Amino acid sequence: MHTLAHFSDPHLTSLADVDARALFDRRVLLNKRLFGYLSWRKRRRRVHRREVLDVVVADMVSRAPDQILLSGDLTHVGMPAECEVAARWLRSLAAPDRLRLVPGNHDRYVAADWHDTLGLWSDYLEPAGAPRWPRLWQCDEICVIGLDCAVPSGLFMATGTLGDAQIERLATMLKATAQKFRVLMLHHSPLPDGHVWRKRLTDASVLMRVIREFGAELIVHGHGHGEHFSVLPWRKGNCSVVAAPSASHAHDGRAGWNLFRIDKQGAHWAVSLEKRRRVDGRMQSAASHRWLTSADA
Ligand SMILES: [Fe+2]
Ligand SMILES: [Fe+2]
């Protein structure tokens, strides 16, 4: 039995100490970070609460999962100071050999120096130095494949893109690991209609073609701040697509994480999903699903 905890979109940082004048750039009339900051002041700071995240994470850690999967959006506007705070939080959460991370669109909100921003998380993202996605984390018969779809996008846009080269490397990786339980993790939904247009994964249809051909057993993602569960048929089996909600969402019942138990039983993988949600300030199991998927890919 292998256990995977998945959570997403903690948006754990605060912009309370940010001077909006420092964000204003005369060279850029429509400054995305400035608009992001204003959005945080107006709404997001009340939606994403650190005290909620702390309850969710404590519940997750107490279950001692074999691996923890985090599908991005640790920050609000990807500023160096936010990335520093998030780096310290990551180190307090789990060691890099247990915590798998992919970035979200808010972490690469605008083009920025890698060393001052995502490079601060390199122990978790790109320990070998040269960024080359997808990343493969192998743990016995479980392969976690991390995809990077976080790209800076235009004002009021929150799209993601994988790119042809990454999808090509993914196809090779899926072929090479076909005998394993393959978990794909990315920030955006892999489904072409997974999000509204301005938040979509722009090359989802290309990704879908690769998944339908080479398969995967499970895809986890975030970005929408809501739950999702669907089954994607591929050439030799079925792949479950499961979204986790935002782990810091202040509204009752909205914040939480997902626990997957994976067990090989003969020619099948037996998978169970337990949804842990924060209700009335306390964590509880909201629902569970069980399914079998072929281990004979
Ligand atoms: Fe998010
Ligand atoms: Fe996002």
XYZ file of C-alpha atoms and ligand atoms in Angstrom:
299
model
C 0.000 0.000 0.000
C 1.383 3.370 -1.054
C -0.132 6.655 0.140
C -0.062 9.971 -1.723
C -1.302 13.257 -0.286
C -2.191 15.903 -2.848
C -2.923 19.542 -2.117
C -2.833 22.701 -4.179
C -3.033 26.474 -4.396
C -2.034 27.343 -0.825
C -1.408 31.013 -1.802
C 0.321 31.195 1.552
C 2.024 34.587 1.286
C 0.820 38.016 2.364
C 1.288 41.239 0.396
C 0.475 43.408 3.431
C 4.003 44.845 3.589
C 4.243 45.555 -0.132
C 4.395 49.207 -1.148
C 2.173 49.463 -4.234
C 4.371 52.316 -5.516
C 7.254 49.825 -5.764
C 5.155 47.749 -8.132
C 4.363 50.643 -10.413
C 6.503 50.516 -13.516
C 6.229 53.517 -15.851
C 7.564 51.413 -18.713
C 4.647 49.003 -18.428
C 1.292 50.715 -18.666
C -0.744 47.652 -17.760
C 1.361 46.215 -14.973
C 0.202 42.696 -14.147
C 1.811 42.583 -10.697
C 0.197 45.888 -9.723
C -3.233 44.607 -10.791
C -2.535 41.336 -8.943
C -1.679 43.305 -5.830
C -4.906 45.341 -6.086
C -6.889 42.119 -6.522
C -5.247 40.739 -3.372
C -6.162 43.884 -1.411
C -9.741 43.864 -2.659
C -10.617 40.159 -2.391
C -7.930 37.484 -2.320
C -6.530 38.314 1.132
C -9.917 37.401 2.619
C -10.303 34.235 0.518
C -6.886 32.685 1.198
C -6.121 32.484 4.887
C -2.894 31.232 6.443
C -4.676 29.944 9.556
C -6.867 27.764 7.316
C -3.827 26.408 5.469
C -2.119 25.570 8.769
C -5.116 23.432 9.838
C -5.214 21.643 6.469
C -1.462 20.973 6.406
C -1.378 19.752 10.038
C -4.125 17.256 9.186
C -2.229 16.072 6.101
C 1.115 15.692 7.890
C -0.529 13.803 10.764
C -1.487 11.044 8.299
C 2.188 10.516 7.399
C 1.705 9.924 3.650
C 4.547 8.269 1.733
C 4.687 11.243 -0.660
C 3.211 14.742 -0.628
C 2.259 16.297 -3.984
C 1.816 20.061 -4.267
C 0.546 21.430 -7.576
C 1.597 25.065 -7.364
C 0.367 28.591 -6.643
C 2.252 29.047 -3.386
C 2.326 32.824 -3.909
C 0.024 35.581 -5.183
C 2.192 37.559 -7.620
C 5.473 35.621 -7.568
C 7.594 38.350 -5.939
C 11.074 37.435 -4.623
C 9.988 38.187 -1.032
C 7.005 35.843 -1.433
C 9.221 33.101 -2.861
C 11.565 33.449 0.151
C 8.657 33.000 2.564
C 7.411 30.010 0.567
C 10.909 28.438 0.525
C 11.052 28.525 4.331
C 7.529 27.080 4.521
C 8.440 24.246 2.112
C 11.453 23.295 4.220
C 9.288 23.210 7.353
C 6.726 21.011 5.603
C 8.799 18.107 4.278
C 12.199 17.173 2.876
C 12.671 17.242 -0.928
C 12.728 13.430 -1.067
C 9.118 13.334 0.100
C 7.547 16.510 -1.278
C 6.958 16.788 -5.032
C 6.290 20.277 -6.377
C 5.311 21.888 -9.667
C 4.892 25.658 -10.090
C 1.591 27.457 -10.662
C 0.807 30.485 -12.815
C 0.886 32.798 -9.776
C 4.436 31.644 -9.017
C 5.565 32.736 -12.485
C 3.207 35.702 -12.658
C 5.525 37.850 -14.766
C 8.930 37.243 -16.331
C 11.370 37.350 -13.412
C 14.901 36.366 -12.505
C 14.857 32.624 -11.796
C 17.424 32.792 -8.980
C 15.357 35.381 -7.042
C 12.071 33.546 -7.462
C 11.523 29.870 -8.371
C 15.245 29.181 -7.994
C 14.710 29.566 -4.235
C 12.670 26.333 -4.410
C 15.207 24.494 -6.538
C 15.691 21.731 -3.935
C 12.105 20.749 -4.658
C 11.729 21.779 -8.303
C 15.011 21.303 -10.122
C 17.702 19.863 -7.869
C 20.013 18.971 -10.754
C 20.342 22.607 -11.790
C 19.283 22.622 -15.423
C 15.489 22.858 -15.610
C 14.195 20.088 -17.802
C 10.598 19.082 -17.441
C 8.832 16.719 -17.006
C 10.394 15.552 -13.767
C 10.182 11.927 -12.770
C 10.077 10.882 -9.145
C 10.091 7.121 -8.783
C 9.184 5.370 -5.552
C 8.964 1.572 -5.927
C 6.102 0.962 -8.348
C 4.730 4.502 -8.164
C 5.998 7.090 -10.649
C 5.097 10.717 -10.094
C 5.644 12.790 -13.223
C 5.655 16.553 -12.682
C 4.840 18.897 -15.561
C 5.584 22.618 -15.664
C 2.795 24.597 -17.334
C 3.379 27.874 -15.450
C 4.080 30.679 -17.894
C 3.629 34.440 -17.526
C 0.387 35.452 -19.219
C -1.242 38.729 -20.193
C -3.278 41.016 -17.995
C -6.421 39.281 -16.630
C -5.222 35.982 -18.135
C -4.223 32.882 -16.150
C -3.442 30.425 -18.907
C -0.811 27.704 -18.809
C 1.257 26.098 -21.569
C 3.384 22.950 -21.616
C 5.042 23.342 -25.004
C 5.706 20.708 -27.667
C 9.153 19.713 -26.368
C 7.869 18.961 -22.872
C 4.905 16.985 -24.205
C 7.250 14.990 -26.478
C 9.487 14.123 -23.523
C 6.360 13.192 -21.558
C 5.340 10.689 -24.250
C 8.774 9.022 -24.009
C 8.529 8.945 -20.212
C 5.036 7.439 -20.228
C 6.216 4.681 -22.588
C 9.227 3.904 -20.396
C 7.150 3.669 -17.210
C 4.132 1.822 -18.655
C 4.451 -1.041 -16.140
C 4.260 1.331 -13.165
C 1.440 3.331 -11.581
C 1.904 6.683 -13.320
C 0.698 9.829 -11.556
C 0.865 13.034 -13.585
C 0.880 16.296 -11.661
C 0.444 19.720 -13.253
C -1.064 23.007 -12.142
C -3.774 23.417 -14.787
C -6.432 20.909 -15.725
C -5.290 18.682 -18.607
C -8.836 18.723 -19.999
C -9.536 21.130 -22.893
C -12.698 22.300 -21.099
C -11.209 22.041 -17.606
C -11.273 25.784 -16.938
C -12.850 28.884 -18.410
C -11.070 30.153 -21.520
C -8.846 32.743 -19.847
C -7.596 30.168 -17.328
C -7.154 27.182 -19.659
C -4.151 25.057 -20.544
C -3.544 26.269 -24.083
C -2.151 22.952 -25.371
C -4.528 20.645 -23.513
C -5.675 18.998 -26.746
C -2.059 18.039 -27.610
C -1.593 16.636 -24.104
C -4.864 14.701 -24.463
C -3.597 12.985 -27.618
C -0.500 11.758 -25.748
C -2.513 10.565 -22.744
C -5.009 8.726 -24.973
C -2.145 6.962 -26.738
C 0.316 6.200 -23.928
C -1.935 6.414 -20.864
C -1.534 7.304 -17.222
C -3.257 5.940 -14.159
C -3.965 9.209 -12.345
C -3.695 12.945 -13.094
C -3.829 15.458 -10.248
C -4.050 19.224 -10.640
C -5.244 22.439 -9.006
C -5.664 26.025 -10.335
C -9.490 26.119 -10.306
C -9.670 26.211 -6.462
C -12.501 23.676 -6.658
C -12.937 19.926 -6.746
C -13.099 17.798 -9.850
C -13.245 14.086 -10.564
C -13.574 12.509 -14.003
C -12.417 9.431 -15.862
C -10.458 9.696 -19.073
C -10.422 6.559 -21.218
C -7.200 5.787 -23.038
C -6.148 3.020 -25.437
C -5.612 0.353 -22.752
C -7.445 1.572 -19.685
C -8.858 4.458 -17.708
C -7.132 7.437 -16.164
C -8.734 9.348 -13.289
C -8.425 13.139 -13.308
C -8.730 14.620 -9.817
C -8.468 18.280 -8.812
C -7.787 19.377 -5.262
C -9.374 22.596 -3.976
C -7.315 25.493 -2.665
C -5.794 24.423 0.672
C -6.302 27.889 2.181
C -9.848 28.737 1.073
C -11.645 30.490 3.927
C -15.177 29.422 2.988
C -16.598 26.554 5.011
C -16.074 23.184 3.318
C -13.913 24.600 0.503
C -10.367 24.003 1.817
C -8.784 20.577 1.983
C -6.521 17.915 0.548
C -6.875 14.483 -1.036
C -5.429 11.196 0.194
C -4.836 8.430 -2.352
C -4.105 4.837 -1.325
C -2.688 2.698 -4.109
C -2.336 -1.048 -3.884
C -1.367 -3.535 -6.573
C -3.773 -6.472 -6.620
C -2.840 -8.976 -9.314
C -3.538 -7.456 -12.715
C -5.097 -4.333 -11.224
C -4.270 -1.290 -9.199
C -6.794 -0.739 -6.408
C -7.067 3.000 -5.752
C -9.011 4.803 -3.069
C -9.473 8.536 -2.681
C -10.345 10.075 0.672
C -11.282 13.758 0.534
C -10.331 15.638 3.667
C -12.114 18.987 4.023
C -12.263 21.744 6.613
C -15.823 22.062 7.912
C -16.765 24.269 10.881
C -13.081 24.882 11.504
C -12.222 21.182 11.775
C -10.994 18.594 9.336
C -13.233 15.736 8.351
C -13.549 13.139 5.610
C -16.017 14.519 3.079
C -16.320 11.530 0.742
C -14.355 8.628 -0.599
C -14.122 6.863 -3.940
C -12.655 3.471 -4.812
C -11.807 2.125 -8.219
C -9.712 -0.464 -10.004
C -7.512 0.228 -12.974
C -5.588 -2.211 -15.122
C -1.940 -2.816 -14.169
C -1.317 -4.492 -17.484
C -0.536 -1.500 -19.662
Fe -4.511 29.385 -7.472
Fe -3.460 29.005 -10.696
